[in-house]
One Martini backbone bead per residue (centre of mass of N, CA, C, O) as a GRO file, in nm:
protein
  236
    1MET     BB    1   0.662  -2.398   3.614
    2ASP     BB    2   0.665  -2.350   3.949
    3THR     BB    3   0.364  -2.334   4.178
    4THR     BB    4   0.448  -2.362   4.499
    5THR     BB    5   0.491  -2.062   4.499
    6THR     BB    6   0.431  -1.761   4.633
    7ALA     BB    7   0.413  -1.415   4.597
    8GLN     BB    8   0.503  -1.367   4.908
    9ASP     BB    9   0.781  -1.463   4.842
   10HIS     BB   10   1.071  -1.302   4.973
   11ILE     BB   11   1.383  -1.217   4.820
   12LEU     BB   12   1.721  -1.149   4.926
   13ILE     BB   13   1.996  -1.031   4.737
   14ILE     BB   14   2.350  -1.040   4.833
   15GLU     BB   15   2.538  -0.930   4.545
   16ASP     BB   16   2.818  -0.809   4.353
   17ASP     BB   17   2.741  -0.986   4.113
   18GLU     BB   18   2.540  -0.869   3.877
   19ARG     BB   19   2.498  -1.108   3.687
   20LEU     BB   20   2.428  -1.324   3.897
   21ALA     BB   21   2.193  -1.171   4.027
   22ALA     BB   22   2.021  -1.152   3.769
   23LEU     BB   23   1.994  -1.456   3.714
   24THR     BB   24   1.871  -1.531   3.986
   25ARG     BB   25   1.629  -1.347   3.971
   26GLU     BB   26   1.504  -1.463   3.715
   27TYR     BB   27   1.467  -1.751   3.820
   28LEU     BB   28   1.292  -1.686   4.073
   29GLU     BB   29   1.067  -1.532   3.929
   30GLY     BB   30   0.996  -1.788   3.748
   31ASN     BB   31   0.913  -1.929   4.052
   32GLY     BB   32   0.735  -1.690   4.219
   33PHE     BB   33   0.919  -1.471   4.320
   34GLN     BB   34   1.017  -1.209   4.516
   35VAL     BB   35   1.285  -0.974   4.423
   36SER     BB   36   1.576  -0.851   4.582
   37VAL     BB   37   1.867  -0.625   4.537
   38GLU     BB   38   2.213  -0.621   4.665
   39HIS     BB   39   2.562  -0.505   4.616
   40ASP     BB   40   2.615  -0.367   4.903
   41GLY     BB   41   2.726  -0.434   5.220
   42THR     BB   42   2.661  -0.163   5.361
   43ASN     BB   43   2.330  -0.223   5.307
   44GLY     BB   44   2.249  -0.502   5.424
   45VAL     BB   45   2.122  -0.461   5.704
   46GLU     BB   46   1.905  -0.253   5.624
   47ARG     BB   47   1.757  -0.434   5.413
   48ILE     BB   48   1.676  -0.665   5.597
   49LEU     BB   49   1.523  -0.493   5.822
   50SER     BB   50   1.322  -0.349   5.618
   51LEU     BB   51   1.211  -0.598   5.440
   52ARG     BB   52   1.171  -0.878   5.562
   53PRO     BB   53   1.235  -1.141   5.435
   54ASP     BB   54   1.199  -1.487   5.388
   55LEU     BB   55   1.492  -1.468   5.244
   56VAL     BB   56   1.856  -1.488   5.243
   57ILE     BB   57   2.106  -1.416   5.001
   58LEU     BB   58   2.454  -1.444   5.104
   59ASP     BB   59   2.744  -1.316   5.045
   60LEU     BB   60   3.062  -1.323   5.163
   61MET     BB   61   3.192  -1.137   4.937
   62LEU     BB   62   3.197  -0.786   5.005
   63PRO     BB   63   3.149  -0.465   4.977
   64GLY     BB   64   3.215  -0.293   5.289
   65GLU     BB   65   3.056  -0.574   5.392
   66ASP     BB   66   3.056  -0.875   5.500
   67GLY     BB   67   2.864  -1.155   5.546
   68LEU     BB   68   2.942  -1.223   5.836
   69SER     BB   69   2.877  -0.946   5.960
   70ILE     BB   70   2.585  -0.930   5.873
   71CYS     BB   71   2.486  -1.185   6.011
   72ARG     BB   72   2.563  -1.107   6.301
   73ARG     BB   73   2.393  -0.834   6.318
   74VAL     BB   74   2.095  -0.970   6.236
   75ARG     BB   75   2.027  -1.238   6.390
   76HIS     BB   76   1.863  -1.100   6.648
   77GLN     BB   77   1.642  -0.949   6.433
   78TYR     BB   78   1.641  -1.190   6.218
   79PRO     BB   79   1.445  -1.496   6.173
   80GLY     BB   80   1.522  -1.574   5.906
   81PRO     BB   81   1.667  -1.719   5.652
   82ILE     BB   82   2.023  -1.790   5.582
   83LEU     BB   83   2.199  -1.802   5.273
   84MET     BB   84   2.527  -1.887   5.203
   85LEU     BB   85   2.775  -1.760   4.975
   86THR     BB   86   3.073  -1.906   4.804
   87ALA     BB   87   3.392  -1.936   4.631
   88ARG     BB   88   3.498  -2.069   4.872
   89THR     BB   89   3.647  -2.386   5.033
   90ASP     BB   90   3.678  -2.324   5.319
   91ASP     BB   91   3.581  -2.463   5.614
   92MET     BB   92   3.595  -2.206   5.794
   93ASP     BB   93   3.376  -2.051   5.649
   94GLN     BB   94   3.148  -2.237   5.727
   95VAL     BB   95   3.179  -2.222   6.032
   96LEU     BB   96   3.152  -1.915   6.058
   97GLY     BB   97   2.873  -1.889   5.929
   98LEU     BB   98   2.728  -2.067   6.141
   99GLU     BB   99   2.820  -1.902   6.392
  100MET     BB  100   2.667  -1.636   6.282
  101GLY     BB  101   2.370  -1.787   6.174
  102ALA     BB  102   2.357  -1.957   5.945
  103ASP     BB  103   2.149  -2.206   5.779
  104ASP     BB  104   2.330  -2.210   5.515
  105TYR     BB  105   2.585  -2.354   5.278
  106VAL     BB  106   2.699  -2.246   4.947
  107PRO     BB  107   2.886  -2.318   4.685
  108LYS     BB  108   3.048  -2.175   4.422
  109PRO     BB  109   2.884  -2.294   4.187
  110VAL     BB  110   2.521  -2.307   4.168
  111PRO     BB  111   2.266  -2.467   4.077
  112PRO     BB  112   1.955  -2.348   4.054
  113ARG     BB  113   1.802  -2.603   4.158
  114VAL     BB  114   1.964  -2.630   4.418
  115LEU     BB  115   1.904  -2.357   4.537
  116LEU     BB  116   1.597  -2.392   4.543
  117ALA     BB  117   1.590  -2.641   4.727
  118ARG     BB  118   1.732  -2.509   4.971
  119MET     BB  119   1.531  -2.282   5.012
  120ARG     BB  120   1.273  -2.454   5.058
  121ALA     BB  121   1.378  -2.605   5.303
  122LEU     BB  122   1.412  -2.355   5.482
  123MET     BB  123   1.114  -2.250   5.462
  124ARG     BB  124   0.976  -2.498   5.577
  125ARG     BB  125   1.115  -2.490   5.850
  126ALA     BB  126   1.026  -2.198   5.928
  127GLU     BB  127   0.711  -2.301   5.912
  128GLY     BB  128   0.697  -2.594   6.059
  129VAL     BB  129   0.675  -2.864   5.836
  130GLU     BB  130   0.891  -3.024   5.952
  131ASN     BB  131   0.873  -3.298   6.122
  132PRO     BB  132   0.611  -3.422   6.204
  133THR     BB  133   0.407  -3.417   6.510
  134THR     BB  134   0.195  -3.469   6.780
  135GLU     BB  135   0.402  -3.307   6.925
  136VAL     BB  136   0.464  -2.959   7.059
  137ARG     BB  137   0.554  -3.030   7.369
  138LEU     BB  138   0.859  -3.042   7.549
  139GLU     BB  139   0.971  -3.191   7.867
  140PHE     BB  140   1.290  -3.134   8.067
  141ARG     BB  141   1.231  -3.007   8.327
  142ASP     BB  142   1.398  -2.703   8.261
  143LEU     BB  143   1.315  -2.794   7.962
  144VAL     BB  144   1.151  -2.629   7.681
  145VAL     BB  145   0.985  -2.745   7.374
  146ASP     BB  146   0.817  -2.557   7.103
  147SER     BB  147   0.676  -2.601   6.782
  148SER     BB  148   0.447  -2.384   6.756
  149THR     BB  149   0.662  -2.136   6.839
  150ARG     BB  150   0.964  -2.191   6.814
  151GLU     BB  151   1.049  -2.251   7.126
  152ALA     BB  152   1.269  -2.208   7.417
  153TRP     BB  153   1.320  -2.309   7.769
  154LEU     BB  154   1.518  -2.208   8.063
  155GLU     BB  155   1.400  -2.166   8.356
  156GLY     BB  156   1.180  -1.964   8.199
  157GLU     BB  157   1.386  -1.885   7.978
  158ARG     BB  158   1.442  -1.766   7.682
  159ILE     BB  159   1.592  -1.898   7.399
  160ASP     BB  160   1.847  -1.812   7.174
  161LEU     BB  161   1.748  -1.913   6.847
  162THR     BB  162   1.785  -2.029   6.561
  163SER     BB  163   1.624  -2.189   6.322
  164ALA     BB  164   1.833  -2.422   6.295
  165GLU     BB  165   1.862  -2.481   6.598
  166PHE     BB  166   1.572  -2.559   6.651
  167ASP     BB  167   1.548  -2.793   6.455
  168LEU     BB  168   1.764  -2.967   6.595
  169LEU     BB  169   1.649  -2.972   6.879
  170TRP     BB  170   1.376  -3.097   6.804
  171LEU     BB  171   1.480  -3.354   6.677
  172LEU     BB  172   1.629  -3.460   6.927
  173ALA     BB  173   1.397  -3.434   7.142
  174SER     BB  174   1.182  -3.612   6.972
  175ASN     BB  175   1.435  -3.846   7.006
  176ALA     BB  176   1.458  -3.930   7.284
  177GLY     BB  177   1.683  -4.207   7.342
  178ARG     BB  178   1.796  -4.173   7.043
  179VAL     BB  179   2.013  -4.235   6.799
  180LEU     BB  180   2.138  -3.996   6.568
  181THR     BB  181   2.247  -3.978   6.274
  182ARG     BB  182   2.386  -3.782   6.039
  183GLU     BB  183   2.211  -3.892   5.811
  184GLU     BB  184   1.937  -3.835   5.949
  185ILE     BB  185   1.974  -3.533   5.995
  186PHE     BB  186   2.020  -3.444   5.704
  187SER     BB  187   1.759  -3.558   5.586
  188ALA     BB  188   1.561  -3.394   5.774
  189LEU     BB  189   1.694  -3.088   5.740
  190ARG     BB  190   1.816  -3.097   5.411
  191GLY     BB  191   1.758  -3.335   5.197
  192ILE     BB  192   2.046  -3.474   5.223
  193LYS     BB  193   2.336  -3.626   5.197
  194TYR     BB  194   2.595  -3.737   5.372
  195ASP     BB  195   2.954  -3.672   5.300
  196GLY     BB  196   3.152  -3.668   5.571
  197GLN     BB  197   3.235  -3.335   5.591
  198ASP     BB  198   3.017  -3.188   5.714
  199ARG     BB  199   2.998  -2.950   6.011
  200SER     BB  200   2.720  -2.819   6.085
  201ILE     BB  201   2.606  -2.999   6.310
  202ASP     BB  202   2.841  -2.969   6.511
  203VAL     BB  203   2.822  -2.664   6.538
  204ARG     BB  204   2.528  -2.652   6.645
  205VAL     BB  205   2.566  -2.824   6.894
  206SER     BB  206   2.782  -2.634   7.024
  207ARG     BB  207   2.570  -2.395   7.045
  208ILE     BB  208   2.336  -2.532   7.207
  209ARG     BB  209   2.444  -2.641   7.474
  210PRO     BB  210   2.477  -2.371   7.646
  211LYS     BB  211   2.174  -2.281   7.603
  212ILE     BB  212   2.073  -2.564   7.771
  213GLY     BB  213   2.295  -2.617   8.007
  214ASP     BB  214   2.542  -2.747   7.872
  215ASP     BB  215   2.843  -2.899   7.889
  216PRO     BB  216   3.073  -2.889   7.639
  217HIS     BB  217   3.288  -3.095   7.782
  218HIS     BB  218   3.031  -3.245   7.963
  219PRO     BB  219   2.780  -3.370   7.832
  220GLN     BB  220   2.426  -3.462   7.925
  221ARG     BB  221   2.203  -3.397   7.697
  222ILE     BB  222   2.412  -3.390   7.445
  223LYS     BB  223   2.542  -3.671   7.302
  224THR     BB  224   2.826  -3.816   7.178
  225VAL     BB  225   2.843  -4.075   6.932
  226ARG     BB  226   3.079  -4.250   6.825
  227SER     BB  227   3.047  -4.289   6.477
  228LYS     BB  228   2.734  -4.171   6.465
  229GLY     BB  229   2.617  -3.923   6.678
  230TYR     BB  230   2.320  -3.831   6.858
  231LEU     BB  231   2.203  -3.786   7.209
  232PHE     BB  232   1.903  -3.736   7.374
  233VAL     BB  233   1.841  -3.700   7.705
  234LYS     BB  234   1.574  -3.748   7.901
  235GLU     BB  235   1.747  -3.783   8.175
  236ILE     BB  236   1.957  -3.588   8.435
   0.00000   0.00000   0.00000
């Protein structure tokens, strides 16, 4: 049994497949988590907001209300990580999930150890222990990014960022002036190799740009470097 997880780590599983939910719950409890389960999407939003778990495992296809809708409705009220599961392989499902604010997206069936690893990576990032740096506050004229509070401000106004969006913004900003490849970004943020197909980083960059005052069509602050990755510009 892995003892790196504390009893305070509370996971909410929203999954209508009762057998799968039970097996996942048993495995996670065996690894030190406290686990709650909800089978009906109709109750998903209320359970997330009332329980305030450390992480939500959210199935895409649910009775009553689907995972995309639940994610969209809670995203501005629930700051914790949301890991979305689906049996479908359509890339658009992944893009939609990320656009609704999911922090990660895993196709089913997923090996329990892989699920656990992805969960822990999300929780470490949410706790702010990924990508340590001596700097905690970065300032770029009207944009301020603070890793100690995991917040960013544009012209003095707080920017509404998901946990995953903040992680990516901080990674890019703390490497301002240097091109980060997609391989480097995936390794830093997700702890896995880039497979050349995953579009989650591109989706998040497209969501971050307007939030930090960047023109999505002619970006000046986060530039796309063709066939390489992204560059956060120090001065614009």
